mmCIF file of C-alpha atoms and ligand atoms in Angstrom:
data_model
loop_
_atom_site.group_PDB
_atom_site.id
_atom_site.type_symbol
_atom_site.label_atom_id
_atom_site.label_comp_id
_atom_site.label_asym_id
_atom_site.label_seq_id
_atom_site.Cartn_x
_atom_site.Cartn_y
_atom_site.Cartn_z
ATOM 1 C CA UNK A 65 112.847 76.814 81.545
ATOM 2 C CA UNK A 66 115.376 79.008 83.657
ATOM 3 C CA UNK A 67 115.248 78.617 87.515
ATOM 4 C CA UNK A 68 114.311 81.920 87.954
ATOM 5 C CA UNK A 69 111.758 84.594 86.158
ATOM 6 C CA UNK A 70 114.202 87.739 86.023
ATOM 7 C CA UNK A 71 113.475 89.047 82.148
ATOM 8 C CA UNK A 72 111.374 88.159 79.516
ATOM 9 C CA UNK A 73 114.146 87.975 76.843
ATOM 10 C CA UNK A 74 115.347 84.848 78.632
ATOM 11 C CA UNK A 75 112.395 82.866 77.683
ATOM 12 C CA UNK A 76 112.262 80.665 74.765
ATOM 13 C CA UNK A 77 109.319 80.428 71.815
ATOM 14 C CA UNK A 78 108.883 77.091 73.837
ATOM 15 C CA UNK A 79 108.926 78.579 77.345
ATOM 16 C CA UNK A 80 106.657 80.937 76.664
ATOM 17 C CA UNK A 81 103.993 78.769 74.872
ATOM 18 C CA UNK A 82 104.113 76.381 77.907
ATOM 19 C CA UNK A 83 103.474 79.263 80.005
ATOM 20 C CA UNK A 84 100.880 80.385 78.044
ATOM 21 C CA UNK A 85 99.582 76.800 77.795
ATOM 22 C CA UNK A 86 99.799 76.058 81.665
ATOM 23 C CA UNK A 87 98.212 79.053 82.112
ATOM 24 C CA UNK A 88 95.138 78.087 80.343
ATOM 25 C CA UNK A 89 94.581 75.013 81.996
ATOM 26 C CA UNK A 90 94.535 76.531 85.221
ATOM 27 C CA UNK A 91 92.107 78.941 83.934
ATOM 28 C CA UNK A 92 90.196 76.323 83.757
ATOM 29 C CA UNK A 93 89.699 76.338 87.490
ATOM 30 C CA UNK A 94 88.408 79.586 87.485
ATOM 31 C CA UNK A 95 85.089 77.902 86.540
ATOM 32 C CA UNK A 96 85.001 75.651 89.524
ATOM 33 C CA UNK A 97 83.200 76.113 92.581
ATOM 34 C CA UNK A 98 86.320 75.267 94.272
ATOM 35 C CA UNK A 99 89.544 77.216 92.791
ATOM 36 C CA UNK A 100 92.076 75.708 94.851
ATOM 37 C CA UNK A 101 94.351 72.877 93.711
ATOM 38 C CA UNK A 102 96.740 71.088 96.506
ATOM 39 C CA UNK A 103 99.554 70.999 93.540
ATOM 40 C CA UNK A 104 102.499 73.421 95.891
ATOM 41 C CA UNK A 105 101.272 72.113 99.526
ATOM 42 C CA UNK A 106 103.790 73.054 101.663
ATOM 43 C CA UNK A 107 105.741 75.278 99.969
ATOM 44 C CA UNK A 108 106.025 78.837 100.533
ATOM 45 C CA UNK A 109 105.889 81.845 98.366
ATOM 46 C CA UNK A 110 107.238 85.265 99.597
ATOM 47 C CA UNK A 111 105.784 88.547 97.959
ATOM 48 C CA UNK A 112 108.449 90.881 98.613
ATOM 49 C CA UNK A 113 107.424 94.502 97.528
ATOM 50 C CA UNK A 114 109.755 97.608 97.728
ATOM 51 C CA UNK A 115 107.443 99.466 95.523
ATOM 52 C CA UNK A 116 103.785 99.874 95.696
ATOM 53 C CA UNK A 117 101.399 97.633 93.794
ATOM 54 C CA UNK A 118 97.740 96.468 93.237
ATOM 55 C CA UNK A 119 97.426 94.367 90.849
ATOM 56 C CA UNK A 120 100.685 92.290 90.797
ATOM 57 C CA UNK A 121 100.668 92.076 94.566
ATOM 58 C CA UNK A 122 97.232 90.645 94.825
ATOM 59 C CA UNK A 123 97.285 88.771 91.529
ATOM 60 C CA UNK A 124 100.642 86.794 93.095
ATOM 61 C CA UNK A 125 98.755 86.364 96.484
ATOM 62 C CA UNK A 126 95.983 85.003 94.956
ATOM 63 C CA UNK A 127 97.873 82.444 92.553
ATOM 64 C CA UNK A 128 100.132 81.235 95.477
ATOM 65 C CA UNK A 129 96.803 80.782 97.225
ATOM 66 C CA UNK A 130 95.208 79.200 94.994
ATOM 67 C CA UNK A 131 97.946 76.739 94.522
ATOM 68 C CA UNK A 132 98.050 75.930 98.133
ATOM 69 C CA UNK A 133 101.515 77.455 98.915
ATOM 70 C CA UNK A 134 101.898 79.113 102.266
ATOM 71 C CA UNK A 135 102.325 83.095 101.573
ATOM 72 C CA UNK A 136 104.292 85.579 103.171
ATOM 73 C CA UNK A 137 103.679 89.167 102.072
ATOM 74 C CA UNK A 138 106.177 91.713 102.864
ATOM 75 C CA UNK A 139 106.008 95.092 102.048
ATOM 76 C CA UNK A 140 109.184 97.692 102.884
ATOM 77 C CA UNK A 141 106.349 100.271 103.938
ATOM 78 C CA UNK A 142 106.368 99.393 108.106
ATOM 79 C CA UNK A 143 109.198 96.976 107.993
ATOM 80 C CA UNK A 144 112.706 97.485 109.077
ATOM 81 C CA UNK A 145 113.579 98.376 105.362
ATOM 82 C CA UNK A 146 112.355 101.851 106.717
ATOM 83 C CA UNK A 147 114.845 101.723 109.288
ATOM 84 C CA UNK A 148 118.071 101.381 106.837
ATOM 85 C CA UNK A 149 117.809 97.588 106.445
ATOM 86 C CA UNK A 150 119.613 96.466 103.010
ATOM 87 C CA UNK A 151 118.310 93.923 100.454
ATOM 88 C CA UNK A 152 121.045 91.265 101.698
ATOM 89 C CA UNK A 153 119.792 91.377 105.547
ATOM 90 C CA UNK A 154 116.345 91.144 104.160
ATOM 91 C CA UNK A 155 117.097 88.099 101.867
ATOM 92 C CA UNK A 156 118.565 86.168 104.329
ATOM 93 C CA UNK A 157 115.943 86.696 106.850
ATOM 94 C CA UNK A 158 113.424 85.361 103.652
ATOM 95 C CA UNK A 159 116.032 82.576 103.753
ATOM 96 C CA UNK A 160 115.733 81.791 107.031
ATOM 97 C CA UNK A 161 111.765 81.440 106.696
ATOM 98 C CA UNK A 162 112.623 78.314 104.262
ATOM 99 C CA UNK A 163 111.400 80.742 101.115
ATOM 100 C CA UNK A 164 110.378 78.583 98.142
ATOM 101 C CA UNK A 165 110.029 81.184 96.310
ATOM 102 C CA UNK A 166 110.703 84.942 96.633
ATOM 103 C CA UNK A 167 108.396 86.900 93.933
ATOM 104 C CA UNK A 168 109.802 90.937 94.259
ATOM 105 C CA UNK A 169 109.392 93.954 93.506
ATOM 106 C CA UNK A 170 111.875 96.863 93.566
ATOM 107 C CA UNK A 171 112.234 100.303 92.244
ATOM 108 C CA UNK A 172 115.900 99.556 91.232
ATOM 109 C CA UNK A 173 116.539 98.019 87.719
ATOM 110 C CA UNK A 174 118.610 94.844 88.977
ATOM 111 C CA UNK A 175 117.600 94.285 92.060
ATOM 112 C CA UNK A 176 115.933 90.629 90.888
ATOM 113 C CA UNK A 177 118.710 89.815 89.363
ATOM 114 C CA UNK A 178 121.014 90.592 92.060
ATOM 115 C CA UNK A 179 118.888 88.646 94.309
ATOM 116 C CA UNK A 180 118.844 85.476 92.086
ATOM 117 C CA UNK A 181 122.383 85.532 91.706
ATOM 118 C CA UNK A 182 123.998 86.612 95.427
ATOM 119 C CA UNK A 183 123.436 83.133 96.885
ATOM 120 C CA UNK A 184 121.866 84.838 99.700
ATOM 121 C CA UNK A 185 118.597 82.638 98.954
ATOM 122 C CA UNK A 186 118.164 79.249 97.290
ATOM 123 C CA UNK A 187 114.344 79.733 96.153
ATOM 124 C CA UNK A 188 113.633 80.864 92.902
ATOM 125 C CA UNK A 189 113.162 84.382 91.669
ATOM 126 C CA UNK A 190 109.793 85.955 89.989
ATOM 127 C CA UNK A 191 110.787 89.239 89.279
ATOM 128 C CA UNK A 192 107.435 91.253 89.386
ATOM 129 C CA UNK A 193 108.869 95.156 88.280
ATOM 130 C CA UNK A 194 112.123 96.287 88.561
ATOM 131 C CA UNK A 195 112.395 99.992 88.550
ATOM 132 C CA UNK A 196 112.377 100.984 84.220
ATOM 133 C CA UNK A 197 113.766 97.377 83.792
ATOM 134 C CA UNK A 198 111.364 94.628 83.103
ATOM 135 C CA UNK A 199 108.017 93.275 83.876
ATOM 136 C CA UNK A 200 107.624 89.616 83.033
ATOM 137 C CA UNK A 201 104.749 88.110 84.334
ATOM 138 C CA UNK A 202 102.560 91.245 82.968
ATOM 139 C CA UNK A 203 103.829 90.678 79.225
ATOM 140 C CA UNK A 204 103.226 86.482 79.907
ATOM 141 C CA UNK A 205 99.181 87.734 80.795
ATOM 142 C CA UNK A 206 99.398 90.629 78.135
ATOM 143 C CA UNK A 207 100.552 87.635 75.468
ATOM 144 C CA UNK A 208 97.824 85.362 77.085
ATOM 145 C CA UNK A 209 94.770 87.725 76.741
ATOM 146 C CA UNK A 210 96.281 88.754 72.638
ATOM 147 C CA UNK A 211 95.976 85.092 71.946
ATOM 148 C CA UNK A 212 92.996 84.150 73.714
ATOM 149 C CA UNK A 213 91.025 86.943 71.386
ATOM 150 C CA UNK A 214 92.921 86.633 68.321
ATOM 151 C CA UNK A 215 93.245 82.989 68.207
ATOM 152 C CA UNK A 216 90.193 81.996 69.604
ATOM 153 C CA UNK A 217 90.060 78.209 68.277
ATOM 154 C CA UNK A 218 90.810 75.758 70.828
ATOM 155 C CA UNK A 219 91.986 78.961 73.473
ATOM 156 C CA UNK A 220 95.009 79.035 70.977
ATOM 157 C CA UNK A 221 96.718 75.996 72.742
ATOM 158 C CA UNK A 222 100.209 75.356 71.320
ATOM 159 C CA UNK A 223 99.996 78.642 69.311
ATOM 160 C CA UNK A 224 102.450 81.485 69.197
ATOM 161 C CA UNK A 225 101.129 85.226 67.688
ATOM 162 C CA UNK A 226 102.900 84.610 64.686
ATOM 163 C CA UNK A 227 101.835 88.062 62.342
ATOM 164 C CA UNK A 228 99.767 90.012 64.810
ATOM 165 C CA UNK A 229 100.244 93.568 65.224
ATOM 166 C CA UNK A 230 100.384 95.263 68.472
ATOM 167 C CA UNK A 231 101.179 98.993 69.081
ATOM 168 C CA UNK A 232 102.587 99.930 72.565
ATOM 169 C CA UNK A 233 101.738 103.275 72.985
ATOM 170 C CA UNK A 234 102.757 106.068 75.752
ATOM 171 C CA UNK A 235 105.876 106.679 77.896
ATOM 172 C CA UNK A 236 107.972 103.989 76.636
ATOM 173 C CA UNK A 237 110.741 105.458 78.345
ATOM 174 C CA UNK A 238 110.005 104.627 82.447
ATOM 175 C CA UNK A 239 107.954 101.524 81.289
ATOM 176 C CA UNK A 240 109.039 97.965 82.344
ATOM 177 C CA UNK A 241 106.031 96.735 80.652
ATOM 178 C CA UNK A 242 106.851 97.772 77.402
ATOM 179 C CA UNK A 243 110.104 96.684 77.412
ATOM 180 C CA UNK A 244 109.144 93.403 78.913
ATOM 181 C CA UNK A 245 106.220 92.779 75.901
ATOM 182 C CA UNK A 246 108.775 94.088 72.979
ATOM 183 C CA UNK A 247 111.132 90.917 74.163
ATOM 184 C CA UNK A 248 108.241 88.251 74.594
ATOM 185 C CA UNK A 249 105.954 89.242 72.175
ATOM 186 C CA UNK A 250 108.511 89.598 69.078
ATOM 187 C CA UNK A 251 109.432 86.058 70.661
ATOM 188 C CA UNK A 252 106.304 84.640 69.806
ATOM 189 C CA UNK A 253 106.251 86.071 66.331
ATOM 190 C CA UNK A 254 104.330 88.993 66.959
ATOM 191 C CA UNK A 255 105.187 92.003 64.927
ATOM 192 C CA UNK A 256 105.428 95.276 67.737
ATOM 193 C CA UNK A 257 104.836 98.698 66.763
ATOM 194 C CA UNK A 258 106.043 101.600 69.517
ATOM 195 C CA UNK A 259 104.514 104.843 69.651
ATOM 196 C CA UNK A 260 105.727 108.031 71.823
ATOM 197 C CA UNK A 261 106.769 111.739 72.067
ATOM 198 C CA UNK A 262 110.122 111.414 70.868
ATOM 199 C CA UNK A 263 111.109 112.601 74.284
ATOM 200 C CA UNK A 264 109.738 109.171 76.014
ATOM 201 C CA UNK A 265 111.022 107.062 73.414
ATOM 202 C CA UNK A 266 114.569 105.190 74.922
ATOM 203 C CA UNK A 267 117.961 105.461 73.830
ATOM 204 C CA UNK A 268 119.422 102.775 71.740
ATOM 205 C CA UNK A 269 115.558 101.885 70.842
ATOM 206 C CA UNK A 270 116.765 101.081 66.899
ATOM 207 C CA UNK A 271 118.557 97.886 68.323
ATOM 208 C CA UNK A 272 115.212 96.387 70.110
ATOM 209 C CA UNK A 273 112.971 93.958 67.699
ATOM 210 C CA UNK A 274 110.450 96.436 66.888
ATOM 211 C CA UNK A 275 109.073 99.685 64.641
ATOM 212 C CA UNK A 276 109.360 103.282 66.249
ATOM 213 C CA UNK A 277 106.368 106.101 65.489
ATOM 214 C CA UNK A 278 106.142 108.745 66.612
ATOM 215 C CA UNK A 279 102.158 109.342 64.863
ATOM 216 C CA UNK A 280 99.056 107.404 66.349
ATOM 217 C CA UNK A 281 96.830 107.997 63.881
ATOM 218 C CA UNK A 282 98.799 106.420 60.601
ATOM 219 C CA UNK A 283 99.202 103.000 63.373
ATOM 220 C CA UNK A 284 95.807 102.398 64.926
ATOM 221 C CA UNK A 285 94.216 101.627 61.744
ATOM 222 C CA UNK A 286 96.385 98.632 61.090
ATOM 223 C CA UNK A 287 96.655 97.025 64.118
ATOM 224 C CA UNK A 288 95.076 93.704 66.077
ATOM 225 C CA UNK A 289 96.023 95.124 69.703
ATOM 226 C CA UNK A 290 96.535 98.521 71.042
ATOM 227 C CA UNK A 291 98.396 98.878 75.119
ATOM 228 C CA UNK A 292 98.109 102.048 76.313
ATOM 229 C CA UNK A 293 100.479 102.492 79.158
ATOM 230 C CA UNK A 294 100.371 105.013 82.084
ATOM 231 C CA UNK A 295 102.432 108.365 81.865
ATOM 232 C CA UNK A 296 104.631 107.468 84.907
ATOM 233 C CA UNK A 297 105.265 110.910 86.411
ATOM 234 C CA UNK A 298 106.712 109.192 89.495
ATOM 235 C CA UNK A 299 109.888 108.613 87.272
ATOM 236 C CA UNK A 300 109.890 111.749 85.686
ATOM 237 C CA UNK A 301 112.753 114.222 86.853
ATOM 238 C CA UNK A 302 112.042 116.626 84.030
ATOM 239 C CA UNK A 303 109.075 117.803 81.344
ATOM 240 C CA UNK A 304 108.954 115.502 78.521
ATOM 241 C CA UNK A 305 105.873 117.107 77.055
ATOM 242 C CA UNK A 306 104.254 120.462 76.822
ATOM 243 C CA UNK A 307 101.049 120.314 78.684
ATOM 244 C CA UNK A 308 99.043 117.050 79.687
ATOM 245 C CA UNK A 309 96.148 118.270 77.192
ATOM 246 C CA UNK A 310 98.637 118.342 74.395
ATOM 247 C CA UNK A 311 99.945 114.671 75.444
ATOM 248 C CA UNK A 312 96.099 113.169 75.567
ATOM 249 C CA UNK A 313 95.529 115.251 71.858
ATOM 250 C CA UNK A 314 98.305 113.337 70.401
ATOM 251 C CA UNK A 315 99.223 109.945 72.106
ATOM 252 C CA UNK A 316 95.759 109.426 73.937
ATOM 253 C CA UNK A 317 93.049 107.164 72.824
ATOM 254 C CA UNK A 318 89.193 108.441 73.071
ATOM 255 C CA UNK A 319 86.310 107.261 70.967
ATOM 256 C CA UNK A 320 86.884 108.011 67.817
ATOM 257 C CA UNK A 321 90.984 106.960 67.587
ATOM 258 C CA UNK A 322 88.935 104.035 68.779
ATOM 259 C CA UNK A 323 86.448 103.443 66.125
ATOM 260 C CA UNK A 324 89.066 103.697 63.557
ATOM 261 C CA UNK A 325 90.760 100.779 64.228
ATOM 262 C CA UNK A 326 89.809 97.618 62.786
ATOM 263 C CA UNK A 327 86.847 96.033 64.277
ATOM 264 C CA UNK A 328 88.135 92.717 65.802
ATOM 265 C CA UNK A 329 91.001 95.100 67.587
ATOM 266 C CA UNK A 330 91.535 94.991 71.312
ATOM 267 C CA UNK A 331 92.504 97.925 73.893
ATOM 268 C CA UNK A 332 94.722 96.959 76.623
ATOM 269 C CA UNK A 333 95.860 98.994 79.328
ATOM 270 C CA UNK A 334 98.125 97.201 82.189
ATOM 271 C CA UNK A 335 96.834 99.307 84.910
ATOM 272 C CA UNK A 336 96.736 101.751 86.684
ATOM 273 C CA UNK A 337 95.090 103.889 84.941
ATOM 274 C CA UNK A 338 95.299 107.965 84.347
ATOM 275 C CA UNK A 339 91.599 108.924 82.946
ATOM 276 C CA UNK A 340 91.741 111.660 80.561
ATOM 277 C CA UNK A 341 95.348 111.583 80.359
ATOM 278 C CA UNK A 342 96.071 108.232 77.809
ATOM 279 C CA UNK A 343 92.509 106.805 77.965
ATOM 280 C CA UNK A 344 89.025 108.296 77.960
ATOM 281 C CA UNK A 345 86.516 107.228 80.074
ATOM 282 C CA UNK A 346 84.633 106.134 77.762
ATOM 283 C CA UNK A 347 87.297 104.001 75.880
ATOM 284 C CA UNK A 348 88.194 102.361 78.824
ATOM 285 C CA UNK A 349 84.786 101.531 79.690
ATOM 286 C CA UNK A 350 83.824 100.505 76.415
ATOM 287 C CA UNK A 351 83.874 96.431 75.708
ATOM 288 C CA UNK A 352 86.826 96.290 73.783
ATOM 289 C CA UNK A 353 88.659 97.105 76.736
ATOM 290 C CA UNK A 354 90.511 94.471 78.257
ATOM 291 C CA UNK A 355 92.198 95.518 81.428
ATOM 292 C CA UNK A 356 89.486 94.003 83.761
ATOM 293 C CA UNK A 357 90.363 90.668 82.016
ATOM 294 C CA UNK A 358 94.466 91.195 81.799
ATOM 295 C CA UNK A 359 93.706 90.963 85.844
ATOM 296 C CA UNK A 360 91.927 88.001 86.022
ATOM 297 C CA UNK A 361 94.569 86.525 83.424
ATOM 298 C CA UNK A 362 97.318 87.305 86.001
ATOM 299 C CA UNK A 363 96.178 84.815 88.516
ATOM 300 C CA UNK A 364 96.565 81.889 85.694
ATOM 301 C CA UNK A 365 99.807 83.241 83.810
ATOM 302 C CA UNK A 366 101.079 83.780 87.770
ATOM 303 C CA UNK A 367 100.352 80.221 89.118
ATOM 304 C CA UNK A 368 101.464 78.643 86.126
ATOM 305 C CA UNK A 369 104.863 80.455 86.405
ATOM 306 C CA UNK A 370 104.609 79.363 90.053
ATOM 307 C CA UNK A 371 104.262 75.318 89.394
ATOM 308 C CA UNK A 372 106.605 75.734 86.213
ATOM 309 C CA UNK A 373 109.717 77.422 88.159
ATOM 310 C CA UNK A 374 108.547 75.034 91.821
ATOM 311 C CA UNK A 375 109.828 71.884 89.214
ATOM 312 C CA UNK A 376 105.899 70.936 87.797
ATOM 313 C CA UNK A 377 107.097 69.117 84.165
ATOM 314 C CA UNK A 378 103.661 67.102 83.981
ATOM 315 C CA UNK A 379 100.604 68.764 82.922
ATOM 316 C CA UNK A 380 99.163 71.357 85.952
ATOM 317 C CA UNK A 381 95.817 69.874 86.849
ATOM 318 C CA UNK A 382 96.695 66.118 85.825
ATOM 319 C CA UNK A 383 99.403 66.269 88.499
ATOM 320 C CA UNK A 384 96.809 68.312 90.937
ATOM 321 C CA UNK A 385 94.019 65.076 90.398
ATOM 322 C CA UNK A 386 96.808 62.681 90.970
ATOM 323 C CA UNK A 387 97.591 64.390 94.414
ATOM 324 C CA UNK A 388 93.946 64.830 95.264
ATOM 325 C CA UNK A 389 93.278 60.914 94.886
ATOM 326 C CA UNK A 390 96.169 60.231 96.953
HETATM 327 C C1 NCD B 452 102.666 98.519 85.764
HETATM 328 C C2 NCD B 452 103.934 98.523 86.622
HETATM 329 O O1 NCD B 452 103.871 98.574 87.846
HETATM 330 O O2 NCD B 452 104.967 98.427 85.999
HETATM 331 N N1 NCD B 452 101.514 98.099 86.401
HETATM 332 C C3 NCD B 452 101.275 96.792 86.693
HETATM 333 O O3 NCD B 452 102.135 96.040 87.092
HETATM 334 N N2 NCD B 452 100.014 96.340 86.493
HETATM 335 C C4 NCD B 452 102.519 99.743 84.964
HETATM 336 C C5 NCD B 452 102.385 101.084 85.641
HETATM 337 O O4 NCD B 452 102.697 101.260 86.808
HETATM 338 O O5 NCD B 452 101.958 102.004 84.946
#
């Protein structure tokens, strides 16, 4: 593996099933009346968000925690970032703090990248959403959760998605996510399926490993995994569609787009959510839902990107035993 996280496309098949794989042998611990395992003592983990999050934030927090790594969580809302402070003067004062790590997250497409390449730190970089750019660690838990329902012998360890169909559905255009899962799961040998207005559908989409359609209906009935993603109006500078209740008539997913998809098929949803805008209630309520799950997920496709990029090569919770005994 890379010494830093910055896209998705960088990681190997290989990479990515020994993420995977890790990551379900930490989930392991999940199960244990005591999560923590003493495997990144003394090393220290910086969350550093430009841009506001829930999920990813926490999800880090928690891995980092759970790993026993000392965490620093910054967040550009009440620090000097407010008062002018660039990305440079705010690396090396991360620097300075002996960062291990520096997981961020920026609403500028590049900003990870930049950081991982300036020399202004010497930690490794997670990059957890850059601006429409990528989103790494959320295809890594998006992949996990696909395999753990649609190969369910032995959790799938080892296996890739070879011949599964997934259909990314929504405003492909602003999303990160999707462009994150079209890299990593076409990687593994899944076979991706977008579907948009053709307003929120990218430029230069025809050179990306994956179909383009621009009709729901003729897709959900062939397919092992539908993501809905979130209509991101904060990236919106103009109207891409003509009224919200025309977007959730054709792109949205309510019961009975549901119940004609196959029956072992999964909904996915990375979260947030917009109710009544690409999910119903009562879809994402319903038990083929996963996004409750693609959360928990996080924490184990997080910490195992954690111990793989902090230099763990032996297995995650042999090496953990071996430093408990000690
Ligand atoms: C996504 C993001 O921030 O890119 N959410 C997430 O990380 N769970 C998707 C979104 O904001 O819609």
């Amino acid at each position: 593996m890379k010494r830093h996280l910055i896209s998705a496309a960088d990681l190997s098949r290989d990479d990515a099933v020994l993420i995977l794989d890790t990551a379900e042998e930490l989930a392991r611990l999940a199960d244990r009346p005591i999560k923590k395992l003493p495997t990144l003592r003394g090393r220290t983990v910086v969350n550093l968000f430009f841009e506001d999050s829930t999920r990813t934030r926490i999800s880090f927090e928690a891995a980092a925690k759970r790993l026993s790594a000392d965490v620093i969580n910054f967040s550009a809302k009440g620090s000097s970032v407010s008062k002018g402070e660039s990305l440079k003067d705010t690396a090396l004062t991360l620097e300075a703090m002996g960062a291990d790590a520096v997981v961020i997250r920026h609403h500028a497409s590049g900003a990870p990248h930049r950081l991982a390449t300036s020399g202004w730190i010497k930690g490794a970089v997670v990059n957890a959403g850059d601006g429409t750019h990528e989103h790494p660690t959320q295809a890594l838990l998006d992949a996990f959760t696909v395999r753990r329902h649609l190969r369910p012998e032995a959790s799938g360890v080892g296996q890739d998605l070879a011949g599964r169909r997934i259909t990314i559905v929504g405003d492909i255009l602003h999303s990160r996510v999707a462009r994150s899962n079209v890299h990593l799961l076409s990687t593994l040998g899944a076979e991706v399926t977008l579907v948009a207005p053709p307003t929120l559908v990218p430029f230069g989409v025809e050179s990306w490993p994956c179909e383009v359609s621009y009709d729901l209906d003729t897709v959900v009935g062939k397919t092992d995994a539908v993501m809905m993603l979130r209509v991101q109006r904060e990236r919106m500078n103009a109207a891409f569609f003509p009224t919200e209740r025309e977007y959730a008539r054709r792109y949205g997913l309510d019961g009975d787009r549901m119940s004609r998809m196959p029956e072992h098929a999964i909904v996915m949803h990375p979260g947030p959510m917009n109710r009544g805008m690409e999910i119903t209630a009562e879809v994402a309520d319903s038990d083929r839902c996963t996004a409750v799950e693609q959360v928990a997920n996080g924490v184990s496709i997080r910490m195992a990107v954690l111990y793989l990029l902090l230099g763990g090569n032996e297995s995650a919770v042999a090496a953990a035993r071996t430093e408990e005994s000690k």
